[in-house]
PDB file of C-alpha atoms and ligand atoms in Angstrom:
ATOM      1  CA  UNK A   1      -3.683 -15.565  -1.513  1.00 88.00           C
ATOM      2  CA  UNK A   2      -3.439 -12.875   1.126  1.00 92.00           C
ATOM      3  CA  UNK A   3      -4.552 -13.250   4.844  1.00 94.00           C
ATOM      4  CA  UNK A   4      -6.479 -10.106   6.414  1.00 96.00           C
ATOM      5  CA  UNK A   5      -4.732  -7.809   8.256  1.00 97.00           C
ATOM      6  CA  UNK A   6      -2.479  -6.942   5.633  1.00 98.00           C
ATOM      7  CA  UNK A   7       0.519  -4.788   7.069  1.00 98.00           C
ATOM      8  CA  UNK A   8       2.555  -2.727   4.434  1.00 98.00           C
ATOM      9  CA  UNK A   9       6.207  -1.413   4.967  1.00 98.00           C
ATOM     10  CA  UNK A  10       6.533   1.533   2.248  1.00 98.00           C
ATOM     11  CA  UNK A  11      10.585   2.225   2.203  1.00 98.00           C
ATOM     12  CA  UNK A  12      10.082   4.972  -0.360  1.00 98.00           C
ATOM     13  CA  UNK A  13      13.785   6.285  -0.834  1.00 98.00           C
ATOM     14  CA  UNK A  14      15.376   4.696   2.075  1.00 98.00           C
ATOM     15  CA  UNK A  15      17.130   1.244   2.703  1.00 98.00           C
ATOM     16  CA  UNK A  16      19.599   0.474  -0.794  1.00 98.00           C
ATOM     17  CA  UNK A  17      20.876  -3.253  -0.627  1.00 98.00           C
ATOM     18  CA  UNK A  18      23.560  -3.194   1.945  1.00 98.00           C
ATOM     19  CA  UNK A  19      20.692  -1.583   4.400  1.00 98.00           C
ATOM     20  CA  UNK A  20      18.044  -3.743   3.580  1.00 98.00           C
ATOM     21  CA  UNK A  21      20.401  -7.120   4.120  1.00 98.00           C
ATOM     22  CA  UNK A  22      21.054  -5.770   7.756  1.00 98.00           C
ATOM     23  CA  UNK A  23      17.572  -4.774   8.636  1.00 98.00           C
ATOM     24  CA  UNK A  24      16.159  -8.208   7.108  1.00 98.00           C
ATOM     25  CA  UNK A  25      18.900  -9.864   9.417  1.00 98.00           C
ATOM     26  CA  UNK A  26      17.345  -8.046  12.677  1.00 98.00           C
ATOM     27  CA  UNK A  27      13.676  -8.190  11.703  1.00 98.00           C
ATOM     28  CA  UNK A  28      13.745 -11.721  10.653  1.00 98.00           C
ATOM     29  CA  UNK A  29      15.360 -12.681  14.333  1.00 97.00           C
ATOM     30  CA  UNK A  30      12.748 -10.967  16.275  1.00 96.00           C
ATOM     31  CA  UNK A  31       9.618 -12.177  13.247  1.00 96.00           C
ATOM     32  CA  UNK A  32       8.997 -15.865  13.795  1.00 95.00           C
ATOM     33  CA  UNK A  33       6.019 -16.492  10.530  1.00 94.00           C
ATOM     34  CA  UNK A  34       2.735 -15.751  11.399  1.00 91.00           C
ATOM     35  CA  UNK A  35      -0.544 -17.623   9.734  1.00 91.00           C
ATOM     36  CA  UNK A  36      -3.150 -14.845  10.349  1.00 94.00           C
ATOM     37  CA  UNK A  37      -1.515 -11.792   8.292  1.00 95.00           C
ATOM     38  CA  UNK A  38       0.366 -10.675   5.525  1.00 96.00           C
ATOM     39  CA  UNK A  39       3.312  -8.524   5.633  1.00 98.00           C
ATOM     40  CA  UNK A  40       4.688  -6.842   2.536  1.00 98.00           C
ATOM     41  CA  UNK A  41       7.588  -5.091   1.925  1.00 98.00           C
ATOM     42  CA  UNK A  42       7.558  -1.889  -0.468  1.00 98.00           C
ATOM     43  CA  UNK A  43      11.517  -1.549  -1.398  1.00 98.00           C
ATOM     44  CA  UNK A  44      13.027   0.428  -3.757  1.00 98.00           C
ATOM     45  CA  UNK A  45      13.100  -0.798  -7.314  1.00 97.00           C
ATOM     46  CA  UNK A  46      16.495  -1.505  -6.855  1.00 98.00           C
ATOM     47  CA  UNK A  47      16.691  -3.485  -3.497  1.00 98.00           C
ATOM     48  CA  UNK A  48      13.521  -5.586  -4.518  1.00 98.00           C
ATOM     49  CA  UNK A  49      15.962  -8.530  -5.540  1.00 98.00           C
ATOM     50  CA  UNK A  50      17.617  -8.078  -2.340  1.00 98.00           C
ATOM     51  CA  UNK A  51      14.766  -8.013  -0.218  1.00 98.00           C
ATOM     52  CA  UNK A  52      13.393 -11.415  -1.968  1.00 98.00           C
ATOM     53  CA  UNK A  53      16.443 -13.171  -1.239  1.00 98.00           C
ATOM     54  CA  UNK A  54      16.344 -12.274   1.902  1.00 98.00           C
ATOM     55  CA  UNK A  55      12.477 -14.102   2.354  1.00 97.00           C
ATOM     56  CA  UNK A  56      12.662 -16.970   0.113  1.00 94.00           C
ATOM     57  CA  UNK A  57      12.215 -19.097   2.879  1.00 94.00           C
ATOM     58  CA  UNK A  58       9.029 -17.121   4.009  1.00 95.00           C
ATOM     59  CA  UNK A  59       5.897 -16.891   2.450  1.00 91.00           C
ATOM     60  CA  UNK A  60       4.010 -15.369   4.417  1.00 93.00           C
ATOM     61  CA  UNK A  61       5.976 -12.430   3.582  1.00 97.00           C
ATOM     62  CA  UNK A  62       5.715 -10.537   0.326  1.00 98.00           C
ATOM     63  CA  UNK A  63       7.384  -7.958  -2.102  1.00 98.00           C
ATOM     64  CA  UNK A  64       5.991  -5.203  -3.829  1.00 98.00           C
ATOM     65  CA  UNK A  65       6.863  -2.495  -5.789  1.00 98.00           C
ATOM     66  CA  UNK A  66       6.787   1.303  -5.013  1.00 98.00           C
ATOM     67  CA  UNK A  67       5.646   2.641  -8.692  1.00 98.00           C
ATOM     68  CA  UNK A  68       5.592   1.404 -12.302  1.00 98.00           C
ATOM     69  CA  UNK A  69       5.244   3.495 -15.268  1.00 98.00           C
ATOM     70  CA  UNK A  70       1.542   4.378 -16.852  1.00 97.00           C
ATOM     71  CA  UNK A  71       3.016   2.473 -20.174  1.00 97.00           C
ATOM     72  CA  UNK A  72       3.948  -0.975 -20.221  1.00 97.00           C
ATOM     73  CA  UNK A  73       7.185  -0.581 -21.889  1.00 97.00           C
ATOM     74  CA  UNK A  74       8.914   2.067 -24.635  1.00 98.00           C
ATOM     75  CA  UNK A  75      11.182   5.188 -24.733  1.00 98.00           C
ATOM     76  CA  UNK A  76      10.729   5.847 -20.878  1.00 98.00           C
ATOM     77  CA  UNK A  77      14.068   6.492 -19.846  1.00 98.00           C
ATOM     78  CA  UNK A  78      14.433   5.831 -16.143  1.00 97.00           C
ATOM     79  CA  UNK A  79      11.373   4.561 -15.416  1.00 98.00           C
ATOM     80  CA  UNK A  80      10.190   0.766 -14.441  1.00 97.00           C
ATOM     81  CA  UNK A  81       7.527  -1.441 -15.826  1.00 98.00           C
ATOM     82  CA  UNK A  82       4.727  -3.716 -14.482  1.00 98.00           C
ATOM     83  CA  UNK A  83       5.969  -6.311 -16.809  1.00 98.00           C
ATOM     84  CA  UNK A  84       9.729  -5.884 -15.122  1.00 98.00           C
ATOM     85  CA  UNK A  85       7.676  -5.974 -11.875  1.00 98.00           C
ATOM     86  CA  UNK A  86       6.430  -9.346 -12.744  1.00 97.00           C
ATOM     87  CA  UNK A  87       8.945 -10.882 -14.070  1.00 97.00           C
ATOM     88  CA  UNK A  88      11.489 -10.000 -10.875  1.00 96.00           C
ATOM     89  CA  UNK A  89       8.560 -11.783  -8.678  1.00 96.00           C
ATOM     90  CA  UNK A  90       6.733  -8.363  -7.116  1.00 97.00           C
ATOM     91  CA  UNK A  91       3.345  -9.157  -6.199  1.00 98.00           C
ATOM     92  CA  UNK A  92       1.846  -6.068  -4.795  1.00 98.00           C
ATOM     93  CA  UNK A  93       2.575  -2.659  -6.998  1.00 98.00           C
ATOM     94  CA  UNK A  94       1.371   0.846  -5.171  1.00 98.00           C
ATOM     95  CA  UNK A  95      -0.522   2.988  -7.530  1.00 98.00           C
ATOM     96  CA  UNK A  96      -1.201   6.982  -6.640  1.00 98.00           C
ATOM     97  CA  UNK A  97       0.632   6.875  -3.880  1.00 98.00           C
ATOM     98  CA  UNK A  98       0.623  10.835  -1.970  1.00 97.00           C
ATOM     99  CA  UNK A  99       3.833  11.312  -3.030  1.00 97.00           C
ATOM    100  CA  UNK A 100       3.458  10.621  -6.662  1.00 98.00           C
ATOM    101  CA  UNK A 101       0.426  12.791  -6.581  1.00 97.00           C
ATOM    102  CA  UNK A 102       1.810  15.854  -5.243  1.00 96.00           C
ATOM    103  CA  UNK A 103       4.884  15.673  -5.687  1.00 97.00           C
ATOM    104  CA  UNK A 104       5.493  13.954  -8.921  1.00 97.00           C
ATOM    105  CA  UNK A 105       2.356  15.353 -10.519  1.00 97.00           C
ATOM    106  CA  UNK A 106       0.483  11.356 -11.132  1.00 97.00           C
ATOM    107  CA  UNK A 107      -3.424  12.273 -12.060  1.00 98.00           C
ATOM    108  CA  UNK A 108      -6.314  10.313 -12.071  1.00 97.00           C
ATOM    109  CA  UNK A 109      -5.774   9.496 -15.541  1.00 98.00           C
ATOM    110  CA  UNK A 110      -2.504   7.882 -14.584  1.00 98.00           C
ATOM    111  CA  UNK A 111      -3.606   5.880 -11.779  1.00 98.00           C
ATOM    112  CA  UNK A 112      -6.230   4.715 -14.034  1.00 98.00           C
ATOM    113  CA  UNK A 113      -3.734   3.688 -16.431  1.00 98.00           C
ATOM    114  CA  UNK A 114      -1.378   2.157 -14.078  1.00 98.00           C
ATOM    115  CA  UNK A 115      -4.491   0.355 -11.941  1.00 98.00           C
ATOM    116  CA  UNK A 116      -5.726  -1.543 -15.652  1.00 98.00           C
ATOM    117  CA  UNK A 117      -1.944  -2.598 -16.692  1.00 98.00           C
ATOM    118  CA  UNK A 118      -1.120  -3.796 -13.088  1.00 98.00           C
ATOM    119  CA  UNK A 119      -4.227  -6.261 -13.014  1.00 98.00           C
ATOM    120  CA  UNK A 120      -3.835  -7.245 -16.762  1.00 98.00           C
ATOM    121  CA  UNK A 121      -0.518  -8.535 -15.686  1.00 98.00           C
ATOM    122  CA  UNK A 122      -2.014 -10.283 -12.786  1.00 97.00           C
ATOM    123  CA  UNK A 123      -0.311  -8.459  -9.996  1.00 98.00           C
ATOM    124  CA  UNK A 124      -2.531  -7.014  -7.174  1.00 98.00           C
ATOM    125  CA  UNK A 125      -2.270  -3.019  -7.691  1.00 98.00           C
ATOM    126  CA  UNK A 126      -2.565  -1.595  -3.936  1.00 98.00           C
ATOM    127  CA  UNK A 127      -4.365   1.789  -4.723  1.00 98.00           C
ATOM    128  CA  UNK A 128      -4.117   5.000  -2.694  1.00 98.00           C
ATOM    129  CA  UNK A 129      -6.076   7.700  -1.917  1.00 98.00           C
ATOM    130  CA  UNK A 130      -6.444  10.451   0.666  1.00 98.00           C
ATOM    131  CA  UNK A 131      -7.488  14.352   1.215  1.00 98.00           C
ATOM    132  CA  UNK A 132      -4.909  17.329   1.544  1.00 97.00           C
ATOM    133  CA  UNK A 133      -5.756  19.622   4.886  1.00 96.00           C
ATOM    134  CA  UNK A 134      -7.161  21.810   2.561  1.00 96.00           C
ATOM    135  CA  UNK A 135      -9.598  19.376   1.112  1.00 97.00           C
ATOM    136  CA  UNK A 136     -10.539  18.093   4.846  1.00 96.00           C
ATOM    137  CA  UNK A 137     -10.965  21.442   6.237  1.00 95.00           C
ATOM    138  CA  UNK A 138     -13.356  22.011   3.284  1.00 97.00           C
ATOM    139  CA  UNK A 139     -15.309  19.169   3.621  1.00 97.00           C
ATOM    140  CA  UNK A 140     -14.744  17.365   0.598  1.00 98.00           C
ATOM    141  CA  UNK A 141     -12.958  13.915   2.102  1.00 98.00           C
ATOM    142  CA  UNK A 142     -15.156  11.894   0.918  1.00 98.00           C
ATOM    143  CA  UNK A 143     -15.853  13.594  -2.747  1.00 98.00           C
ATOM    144  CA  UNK A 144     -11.767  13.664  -3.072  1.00 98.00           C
ATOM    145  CA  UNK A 145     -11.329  10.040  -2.037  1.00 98.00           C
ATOM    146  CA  UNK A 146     -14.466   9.155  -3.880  1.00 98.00           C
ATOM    147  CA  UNK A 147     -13.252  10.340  -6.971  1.00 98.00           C
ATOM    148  CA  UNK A 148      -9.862   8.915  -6.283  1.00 98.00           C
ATOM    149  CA  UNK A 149     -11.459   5.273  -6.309  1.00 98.00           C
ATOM    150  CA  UNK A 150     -13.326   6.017  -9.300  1.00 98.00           C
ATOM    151  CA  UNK A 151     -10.152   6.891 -11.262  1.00 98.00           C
ATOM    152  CA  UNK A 152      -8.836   4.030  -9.997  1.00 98.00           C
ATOM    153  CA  UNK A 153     -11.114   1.178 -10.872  1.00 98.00           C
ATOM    154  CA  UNK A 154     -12.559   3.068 -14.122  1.00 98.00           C
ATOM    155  CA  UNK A 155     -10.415   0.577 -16.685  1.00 98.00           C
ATOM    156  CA  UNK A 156     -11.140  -2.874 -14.669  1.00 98.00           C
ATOM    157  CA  UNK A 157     -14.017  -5.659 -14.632  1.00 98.00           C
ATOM    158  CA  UNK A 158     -15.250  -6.611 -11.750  1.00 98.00           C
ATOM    159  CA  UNK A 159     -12.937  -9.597 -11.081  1.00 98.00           C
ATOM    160  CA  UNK A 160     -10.345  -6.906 -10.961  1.00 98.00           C
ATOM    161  CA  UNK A 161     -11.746  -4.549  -8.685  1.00 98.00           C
ATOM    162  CA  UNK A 162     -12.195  -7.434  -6.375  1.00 98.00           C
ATOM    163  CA  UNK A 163      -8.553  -8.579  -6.308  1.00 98.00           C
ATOM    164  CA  UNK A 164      -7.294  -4.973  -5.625  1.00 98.00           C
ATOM    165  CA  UNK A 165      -6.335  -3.598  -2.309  1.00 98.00           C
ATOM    166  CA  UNK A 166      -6.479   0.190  -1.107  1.00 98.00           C
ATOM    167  CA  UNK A 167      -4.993   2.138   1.525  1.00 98.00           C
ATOM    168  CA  UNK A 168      -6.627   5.496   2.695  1.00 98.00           C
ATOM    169  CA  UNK A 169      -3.653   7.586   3.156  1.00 98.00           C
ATOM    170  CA  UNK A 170      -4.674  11.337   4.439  1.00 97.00           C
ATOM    171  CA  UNK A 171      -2.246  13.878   2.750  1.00 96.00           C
ATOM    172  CA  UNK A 172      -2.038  15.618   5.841  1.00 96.00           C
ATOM    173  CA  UNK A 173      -0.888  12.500   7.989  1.00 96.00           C
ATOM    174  CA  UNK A 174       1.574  11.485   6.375  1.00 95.00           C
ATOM    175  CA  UNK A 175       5.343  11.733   7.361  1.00 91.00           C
ATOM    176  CA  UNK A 176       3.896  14.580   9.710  1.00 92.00           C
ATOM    177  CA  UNK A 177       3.468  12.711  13.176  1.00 91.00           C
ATOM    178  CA  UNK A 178      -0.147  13.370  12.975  1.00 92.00           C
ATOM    179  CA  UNK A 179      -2.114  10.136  12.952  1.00 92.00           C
ATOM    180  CA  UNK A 180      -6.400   9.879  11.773  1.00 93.00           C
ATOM    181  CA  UNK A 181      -8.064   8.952  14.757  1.00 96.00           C
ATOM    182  CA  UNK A 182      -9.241   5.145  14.757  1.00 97.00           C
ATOM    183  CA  UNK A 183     -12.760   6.516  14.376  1.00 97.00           C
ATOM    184  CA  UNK A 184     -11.564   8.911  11.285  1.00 96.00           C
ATOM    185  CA  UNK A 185     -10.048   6.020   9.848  1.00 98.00           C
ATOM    186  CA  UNK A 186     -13.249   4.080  10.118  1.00 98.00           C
ATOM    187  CA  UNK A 187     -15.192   6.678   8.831  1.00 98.00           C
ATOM    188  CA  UNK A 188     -13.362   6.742   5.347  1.00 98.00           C
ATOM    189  CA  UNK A 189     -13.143   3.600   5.322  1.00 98.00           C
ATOM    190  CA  UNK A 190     -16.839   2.989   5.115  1.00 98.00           C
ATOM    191  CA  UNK A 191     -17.470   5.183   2.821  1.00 98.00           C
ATOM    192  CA  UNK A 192     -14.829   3.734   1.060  1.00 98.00           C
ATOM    193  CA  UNK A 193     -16.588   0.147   1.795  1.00 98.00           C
ATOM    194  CA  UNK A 194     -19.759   1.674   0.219  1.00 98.00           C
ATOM    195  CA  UNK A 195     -18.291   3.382  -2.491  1.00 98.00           C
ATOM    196  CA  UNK A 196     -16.697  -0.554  -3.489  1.00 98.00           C
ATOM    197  CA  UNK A 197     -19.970  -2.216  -2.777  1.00 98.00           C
ATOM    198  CA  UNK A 198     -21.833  -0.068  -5.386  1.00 98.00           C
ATOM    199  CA  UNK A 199     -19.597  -1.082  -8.188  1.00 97.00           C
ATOM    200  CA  UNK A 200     -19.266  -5.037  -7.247  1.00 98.00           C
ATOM    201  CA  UNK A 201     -21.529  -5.738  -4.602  1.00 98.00           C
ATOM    202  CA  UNK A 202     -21.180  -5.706  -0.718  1.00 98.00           C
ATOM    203  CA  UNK A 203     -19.902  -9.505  -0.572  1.00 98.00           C
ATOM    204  CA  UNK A 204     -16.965  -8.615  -2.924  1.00 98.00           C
ATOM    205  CA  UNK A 205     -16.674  -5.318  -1.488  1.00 98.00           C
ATOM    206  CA  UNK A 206     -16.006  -6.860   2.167  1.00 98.00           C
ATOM    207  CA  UNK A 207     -13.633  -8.491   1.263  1.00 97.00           C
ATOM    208  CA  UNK A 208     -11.481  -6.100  -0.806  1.00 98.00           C
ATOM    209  CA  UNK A 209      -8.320  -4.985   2.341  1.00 98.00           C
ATOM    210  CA  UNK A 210      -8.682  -1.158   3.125  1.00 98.00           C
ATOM    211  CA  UNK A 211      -5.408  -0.462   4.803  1.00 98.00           C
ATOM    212  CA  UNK A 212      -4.665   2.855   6.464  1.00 98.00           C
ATOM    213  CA  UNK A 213      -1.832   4.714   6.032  1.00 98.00           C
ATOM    214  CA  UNK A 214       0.233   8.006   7.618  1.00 97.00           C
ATOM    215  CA  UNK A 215       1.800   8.468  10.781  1.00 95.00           C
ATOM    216  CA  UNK A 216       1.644   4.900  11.859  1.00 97.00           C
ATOM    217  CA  UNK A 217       3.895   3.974  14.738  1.00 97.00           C
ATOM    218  CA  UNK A 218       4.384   1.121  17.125  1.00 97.00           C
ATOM    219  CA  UNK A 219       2.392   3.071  19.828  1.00 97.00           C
ATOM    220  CA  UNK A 220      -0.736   3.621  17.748  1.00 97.00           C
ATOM    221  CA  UNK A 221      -0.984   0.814  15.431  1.00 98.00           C
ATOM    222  CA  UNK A 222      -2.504  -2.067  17.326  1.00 97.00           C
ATOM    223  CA  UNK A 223      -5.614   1.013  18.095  1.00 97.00           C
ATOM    224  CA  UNK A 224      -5.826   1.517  14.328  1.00 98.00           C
ATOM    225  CA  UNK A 225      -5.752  -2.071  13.533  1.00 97.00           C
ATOM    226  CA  UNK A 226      -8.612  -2.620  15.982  1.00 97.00           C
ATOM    227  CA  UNK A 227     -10.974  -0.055  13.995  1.00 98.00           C
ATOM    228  CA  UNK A 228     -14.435  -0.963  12.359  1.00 97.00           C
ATOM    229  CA  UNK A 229     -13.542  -1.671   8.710  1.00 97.00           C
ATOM    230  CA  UNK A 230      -9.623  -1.284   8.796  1.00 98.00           C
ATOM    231  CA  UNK A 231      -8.077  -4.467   7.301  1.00 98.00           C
ATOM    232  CA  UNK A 232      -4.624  -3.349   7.322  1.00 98.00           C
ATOM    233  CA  UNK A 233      -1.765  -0.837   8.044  1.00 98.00           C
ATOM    234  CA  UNK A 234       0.384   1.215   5.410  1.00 98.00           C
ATOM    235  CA  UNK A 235       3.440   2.352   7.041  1.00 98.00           C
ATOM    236  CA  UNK A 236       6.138   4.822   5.998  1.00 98.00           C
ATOM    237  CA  UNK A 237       8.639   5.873   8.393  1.00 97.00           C
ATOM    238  CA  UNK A 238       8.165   3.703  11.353  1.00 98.00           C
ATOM    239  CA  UNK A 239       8.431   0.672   9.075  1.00 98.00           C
ATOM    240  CA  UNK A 240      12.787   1.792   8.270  1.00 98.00           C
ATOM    241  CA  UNK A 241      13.621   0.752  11.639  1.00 98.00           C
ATOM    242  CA  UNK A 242      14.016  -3.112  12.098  1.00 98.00           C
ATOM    243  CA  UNK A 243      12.612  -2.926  15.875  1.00 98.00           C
ATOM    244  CA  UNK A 244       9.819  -0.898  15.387  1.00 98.00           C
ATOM    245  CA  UNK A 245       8.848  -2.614  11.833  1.00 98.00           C
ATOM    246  CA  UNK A 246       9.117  -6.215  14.078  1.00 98.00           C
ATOM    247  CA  UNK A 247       6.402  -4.428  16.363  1.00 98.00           C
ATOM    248  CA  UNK A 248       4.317  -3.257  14.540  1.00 98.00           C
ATOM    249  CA  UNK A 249       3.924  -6.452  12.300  1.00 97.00           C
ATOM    250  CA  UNK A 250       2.727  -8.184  15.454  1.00 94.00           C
ATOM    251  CA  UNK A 251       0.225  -5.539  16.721  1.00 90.00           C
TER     252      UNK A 251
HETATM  253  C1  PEP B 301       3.395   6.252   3.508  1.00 65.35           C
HETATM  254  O1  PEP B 301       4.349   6.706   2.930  1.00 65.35           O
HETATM  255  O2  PEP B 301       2.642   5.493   2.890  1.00 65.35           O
HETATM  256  C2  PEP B 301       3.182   6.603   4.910  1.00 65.35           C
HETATM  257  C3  PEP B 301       2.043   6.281   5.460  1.00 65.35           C
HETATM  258  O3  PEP B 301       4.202   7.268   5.553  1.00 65.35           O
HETATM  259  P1  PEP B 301       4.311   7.566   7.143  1.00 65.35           P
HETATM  260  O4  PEP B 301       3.971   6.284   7.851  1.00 65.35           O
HETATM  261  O5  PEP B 301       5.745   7.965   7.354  1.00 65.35           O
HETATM  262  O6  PEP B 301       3.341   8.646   7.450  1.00 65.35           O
END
């Protein structure tokens, strides 16, 4: 089982084996194991092996997955599966992540998809969802992020939904230097909070991680950590560098 704050290092299409040995090396020397939070690593498909070798000896550190196909196996030529997920030892898998929104086209209807196979193999799918500037400048956050969730738990029963996690991740902050304010944050994240409580009850719902996500640095993060209702950090850029990952993970 996790421990709350959850702190997320999303590699996307950065760190290959060779990398990810050397980084490991440095943030292991400076990242003595710590009881009160969970740290997981999102590598690419093909340096998860590498990256679990690299922790056997520590648990409170985990490995996830970036994506997995909306099918569970078939004629799906360079694509990977939840079941391959599994079976290499991932525990977390990302689901509508920004970039496979708008870049790789992922709908609703995939994340739905992707959200039921995930928990049917009994691996925690870690959900995003977030506004473009467009959508926050027209005052639909919370519809967008609303519907988002929706999508996302429409497939599962309620013991799913409560073993999920989900990062709010605005479009607009991330990869861009421009962070949600701790209060933003905490804003989406209650509605967020509500929006889970509704389908499973607010005892469930409190205990489901919301992690935020996009411009997350070493300077900021400790702030955003400290936020009403935000149980975690999902962090792209500042997480490649061994120093700055090792800081963050103790804010
Ligand atoms: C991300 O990719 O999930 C992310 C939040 O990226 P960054 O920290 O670089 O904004």
């Amino acid at each position: 089982m996790y421990l709350k704050p959850v702190i997320a290092a999303n590699w996307k299409l950065n760190h290959g084996p060779t990398d990810a040995r050397a980084f490991l090396q440095r943030f292991l020397a400076q990242s003595p194991k710590q009881n009160d939070r969970t740290v997981i690593f999102f590598p690419s498909a093909l340096t998860v092996t590498t990256v679990m070798d690299g922790l056997k000896d520590r648990p409170d550190l985990w490995v996830g997955v970036q994506n997995v196909h909306s099918e569970a196996q078939g004629a799906f030529t360079g694509e990977n599966s939840v079941l391959m997920a599994r079976d290499i030892g991932a525990r977390v898998v990302l689901v509508g992540h920004s970039e496979r929104r708008h870049v790789f086209g992922e709908t609703d209807a995939m994340t739905t998809r992707k959200m039921a196979l995930i928990s049917q193999a009994r691996l925690i799918p870690m959900l995003c969802v977030g506004e473009t500037l467009e959508e926050r400048e027209g005052g639909h956050t919370a519809a967008v992020v609303e519907r988002q969730l929706t999508a996302g738990l429409a497939e599962l029963d309620d013991a799913q939904v409560a073993a999920i996690m989900l990062a709010y991740e605005p479009v607009w902050a991330i990869g861009t230097g421009r962070t949600a304010t701790p209060e933003d944050a905490s804003e989406i994240h209650g509605v967020l909070r509500q929006a889970l409580a509704s389908r499973v009850g607010d005892k469930v719902a409190a205990g489901i991680p919301i992690l935020y996500g996009g411009s997350v640095n070493r300077g900021n993060a400790a702030q955003l950590l400290a936020a009403p209702d935000v149980d975690g950090l999902l962090v792209g850029g500042a997480s490649l560098d061994a120093d700055s990952w090792a800081s963050i993970v103790r804010a």
